[in-house]
Amino acid sequence: MWRGYFKKATNMTFIDIDESCLRFEESEINILIGDQSDKSFLNKVIENHGPFDVIIDDGSHLCNDQITSFKSLWPAIKDNGIYLVEDTHTSYWPGFGGGYRNEASFIEFSKRIVDRMHTWWTDQDELFPYNQQPININSVRFYDSIIAFTKKENRTHPFNITSVNGKISKDRRAFGLRERESLFDKDSKFHQN
C-alpha cells in the first residue's frame, strides 16, 4: 500500500511488533520487528536506517508509546521532513492512556509543542518561560485523528537588538509589537458607531 503512495521512495523502513509482517519485506522495503516504546530499539533503527524524510506512526495507539516514539524519532527526521501520527483519537480514550484533557495524552503533548513554538511571543514569562534553544518544528497540523509535524532546522526568531551605554542586549519582545494598538481593540475607531 505505502509503495503506491511513495512511488519515488528509494528505501522504506517499517516497524511492527508482529513477526508475520516480515513476509512483506522486499527489495528497498525493510521490515523491523520491535516495540515502539523501546528507546534502545528505536535508537538502533535510527542508527541503521536514518535519517528519514517521512515517519508515519500507526503503531500501538497508546499515548505513552506515541510520545516515546516521537521524542526518540523526531531528531532523525530530515530538514523539511514530516512526522505523522495516526489514530490520535485514542488520546480521548482512558484505556489508551488518554482522556479529555489528560496531560499524558498525545493530543495534550502536541498542544504543549504548539505552546513551546509560541513562547517567543508571550510576555507571560512565569507561565511560558522562554527557552533559548531554537525549536526545529516548523508546523503542527491537527486533522481528524491525525497530527502532522513538519521540521525546519535552525528556525530562529527575530531579536530587538539595543545598545544602552555601550551594553548590547537582545530582547525577544518582538520589536515592541505588544505595545501597539490592535485594529480590533474596543477603543479603536473601527468600533465607533
CSV table of C-alpha atoms in Angstrom, one decimal:
chain,number,residue,atom,x,y,z
A,1,MET,CA,0.0,0.0,0.0
A,2,TRP,CA,2.7,2.6,1.0
A,3,ARG,CA,4.7,1.8,-2.2
A,4,GLY,CA,1.7,3.2,-4.1
A,5,TYR,CA,1.8,6.5,-2.1
A,6,PHE,CA,5.6,6.9,-2.1
A,7,LYS,CA,6.4,5.8,-5.7
A,8,LYS,CA,9.7,7.8,-5.8
A,9,ALA,CA,10.9,6.4,-2.4
A,10,THR,CA,14.2,4.6,-2.8
A,11,ASN,CA,14.1,3.0,0.7
A,12,MET,CA,11.3,2.4,3.1
A,13,THR,CA,11.5,1.1,6.7
A,14,PHE,CA,8.6,-0.2,8.6
A,15,ILE,CA,8.4,-1.2,12.3
A,16,ASP,CA,5.9,-3.7,13.6
A,17,ILE,CA,5.6,-5.8,16.7
A,18,ASP,CA,4.0,-8.7,14.7
A,19,GLU,CA,6.6,-11.0,13.2
A,20,SER,CA,4.2,-12.1,10.5
A,21,CYS,CA,4.8,-8.7,8.8
A,22,LEU,CA,8.2,-9.9,7.7
A,23,ARG,CA,6.5,-11.5,4.7
A,24,PHE,CA,6.1,-8.0,3.3
A,25,GLU,CA,9.8,-7.4,3.2
A,26,GLU,CA,11.3,-7.0,-0.3
A,27,SER,CA,14.0,-5.0,-2.1
A,28,GLU,CA,14.1,-1.4,-0.7
A,29,ILE,CA,11.4,-2.3,1.9
A,30,ASN,CA,12.8,-3.1,5.4
A,31,ILE,CA,10.6,-4.6,8.0
A,32,LEU,CA,11.9,-4.4,11.5
A,33,ILE,CA,10.3,-6.2,14.4
A,34,GLY,CA,10.3,-4.4,17.7
A,35,ASP,CA,8.4,-2.4,20.2
A,36,GLN,CA,7.8,1.3,19.5
A,37,SER,CA,8.1,2.1,23.3
A,38,ASP,CA,11.6,0.6,23.4
A,39,LYS,CA,14.0,3.5,23.2
A,40,SER,CA,17.1,1.4,22.6
A,41,PHE,CA,15.3,-0.4,19.7
A,42,LEU,CA,14.3,3.0,18.2
A,43,ASN,CA,17.9,4.2,18.6
A,44,LYS,CA,19.1,1.2,16.6
A,45,VAL,CA,16.5,1.9,13.9
A,46,ILE,CA,17.9,5.5,13.6
A,47,GLU,CA,21.5,4.3,13.6
A,48,ASN,CA,20.9,1.7,10.9
A,49,HIS,CA,18.2,3.3,8.7
A,50,GLY,CA,18.0,7.0,9.5
A,51,PRO,CA,17.7,9.9,8.8
A,52,PHE,CA,14.2,9.9,7.5
A,53,ASP,CA,12.1,12.1,5.1
A,54,VAL,CA,8.8,10.8,6.5
A,55,ILE,CA,7.8,8.9,9.6
A,56,ILE,CA,4.2,7.7,10.0
A,57,ASP,CA,3.3,6.4,13.4
A,58,ASP,CA,0.4,3.9,13.1
A,59,GLY,CA,1.6,1.7,15.9
A,60,SER,CA,0.0,0.7,19.2
A,61,HIS,CA,-2.0,4.0,19.5
A,62,LEU,CA,-1.1,4.1,23.2
A,63,CYS,CA,-0.4,7.7,24.2
A,64,ASN,CA,2.8,6.9,26.0
A,65,ASP,CA,4.1,4.9,23.0
A,66,GLN,CA,3.2,7.7,20.6
A,67,ILE,CA,5.1,10.2,22.9
A,68,THR,CA,8.1,7.9,23.3
A,69,SER,CA,8.3,7.3,19.6
A,70,PHE,CA,8.0,11.0,18.8
A,71,LYS,CA,10.7,12.0,21.3
A,72,SER,CA,13.1,9.3,20.1
A,73,LEU,CA,12.5,9.5,16.3
A,74,TRP,CA,11.9,13.3,15.8
A,75,PRO,CA,15.7,14.0,15.8
A,76,ALA,CA,16.1,11.6,12.9
A,77,ILE,CA,13.7,13.5,10.7
A,78,LYS,CA,15.5,15.4,7.9
A,79,ASP,CA,15.0,19.1,7.4
A,80,ASN,CA,11.7,19.8,5.7
A,81,GLY,CA,10.6,16.3,6.7
A,82,ILE,CA,7.3,15.3,8.1
A,83,TYR,CA,6.3,13.2,11.2
A,84,LEU,CA,2.7,12.0,11.1
A,85,VAL,CA,0.8,10.3,13.9
A,86,GLU,CA,-2.4,8.4,13.1
A,87,ASP,CA,-5.3,7.5,15.2
A,88,THR,CA,-4.8,10.3,17.7
A,89,HIS,CA,-8.5,9.9,18.8
A,90,THR,CA,-7.1,7.4,21.3
A,91,SER,CA,-5.9,10.4,23.2
A,92,TYR,CA,-9.5,10.7,24.4
A,93,TRP,CA,-9.8,7.1,25.5
A,94,PRO,CA,-8.7,6.3,29.1
A,95,GLY,CA,-7.9,2.7,28.0
A,96,PHE,CA,-5.1,4.0,25.8
A,97,GLY,CA,-3.6,6.4,28.4
A,98,GLY,CA,-5.8,9.3,27.3
A,99,GLY,CA,-9.0,11.0,28.4
A,100,TYR,CA,-10.3,14.5,27.8
A,101,ARG,CA,-7.5,17.0,28.7
A,102,ASN,CA,-5.4,14.2,30.2
A,103,GLU,CA,-1.9,15.7,30.4
A,104,ALA,CA,-0.5,12.3,29.5
A,105,SER,CA,-2.3,12.1,26.2
A,106,PHE,CA,-0.6,12.6,22.8
A,107,ILE,CA,-3.1,15.4,22.0
A,108,GLU,CA,-2.1,17.4,25.1
A,109,PHE,CA,1.6,16.6,24.4
A,110,SER,CA,1.1,18.1,20.9
A,111,LYS,CA,-0.7,21.2,22.3
A,112,ARG,CA,2.3,21.8,24.6
A,113,ILE,CA,4.6,21.7,21.5
A,114,VAL,CA,2.4,24.4,20.0
A,115,ASP,CA,2.8,26.4,23.2
A,116,ARG,CA,6.5,25.8,23.0
A,117,MET,CA,6.6,27.1,19.5
A,118,HIS,CA,4.9,30.3,20.6
A,119,THR,CA,6.8,31.1,23.9
A,120,TRP,CA,8.7,33.6,21.9
A,121,TRP,CA,5.6,35.8,21.5
A,122,THR,CA,4.3,35.8,25.0
A,123,ASP,CA,5.0,38.3,27.8
A,124,GLN,CA,3.8,35.9,30.5
A,125,ASP,CA,7.3,34.6,31.4
A,126,GLU,CA,6.1,32.9,34.6
A,127,LEU,CA,3.7,30.7,32.6
A,128,PHE,CA,5.7,30.3,29.4
A,129,PRO,CA,9.4,30.8,30.1
A,130,TYR,CA,11.4,31.5,27.1
A,131,ASN,CA,13.6,28.6,26.0
A,132,GLN,CA,16.9,29.8,24.4
A,133,GLN,CA,17.2,26.5,22.5
A,134,PRO,CA,15.8,27.1,19.0
A,135,ILE,CA,12.8,24.9,18.1
A,136,ASN,CA,13.0,22.9,14.9
A,137,ILE,CA,9.3,22.3,14.5
A,138,ASN,CA,8.0,24.4,11.7
A,139,SER,CA,4.3,23.5,11.9
A,140,VAL,CA,1.9,21.3,13.7
A,141,ARG,CA,-1.3,20.5,11.9
A,142,PHE,CA,-4.3,18.9,13.6
A,143,TYR,CA,-6.7,16.8,11.5
A,144,ASP,CA,-9.4,14.4,12.4
A,145,SER,CA,-7.5,11.7,14.2
A,146,ILE,CA,-4.1,12.7,12.7
A,147,ILE,CA,-1.4,15.2,13.8
A,148,ALA,CA,1.3,16.2,11.3
A,149,PHE,CA,4.6,17.9,12.3
A,150,THR,CA,7.0,19.4,9.8
A,151,LYS,CA,10.6,20.1,10.6
A,152,LYS,CA,12.7,23.2,9.9
A,153,GLU,CA,16.2,23.2,11.2
A,154,ASN,CA,17.8,26.3,12.6
A,155,ARG,CA,14.5,28.1,12.8
A,156,THR,CA,15.1,31.4,14.6
A,157,HIS,CA,13.1,34.3,15.9
A,158,PRO,CA,13.9,38.0,15.4
A,159,PHE,CA,15.6,39.9,18.2
A,160,ASN,CA,15.3,43.5,19.0
A,161,ILE,CA,19.0,44.4,19.5
A,162,THR,CA,19.6,47.5,21.6
A,163,SER,CA,22.6,49.3,22.9
A,164,VAL,CA,22.5,51.3,26.1
A,165,ASN,CA,25.7,53.0,27.3
A,166,GLY,CA,27.6,50.6,25.1
A,167,LYS,CA,26.0,47.5,26.5
A,168,ILE,CA,24.3,45.4,23.8
A,169,SER,CA,21.3,43.3,24.7
A,170,LYS,CA,18.9,41.1,22.8
A,171,ASP,CA,15.2,41.4,23.5
A,172,ARG,CA,12.6,38.9,22.5
A,173,ARG,CA,9.8,41.4,22.8
A,174,ALA,CA,9.1,41.4,19.1
A,175,PHE,CA,10.2,44.9,18.4
A,176,GLY,CA,7.6,46.4,20.6
A,177,LEU,CA,4.6,44.8,18.8
A,178,ARG,CA,2.9,44.0,22.0
A,179,GLU,CA,2.5,47.7,22.9
A,180,ARG,CA,0.9,48.6,19.5
A,181,GLU,CA,-2.8,49.0,19.4
A,182,SER,CA,-4.8,46.4,17.6
A,183,LEU,CA,-7.3,47.3,14.9
A,184,PHE,CA,-9.8,45.2,16.9
A,185,ASP,CA,-9.4,46.9,20.3
A,186,LYS,CA,-12.6,48.1,21.8
A,187,ASP,CA,-11.3,51.7,21.8
A,188,SER,CA,-10.4,51.5,18.2
A,189,LYS,CA,-12.0,53.8,15.7
A,190,PHE,CA,-13.4,50.6,14.0
A,191,HIS,CA,-15.7,50.1,16.9
A,192,GLN,CA,-17.2,53.6,16.8
A,193,ASN,CA,-20.7,53.9,15.5
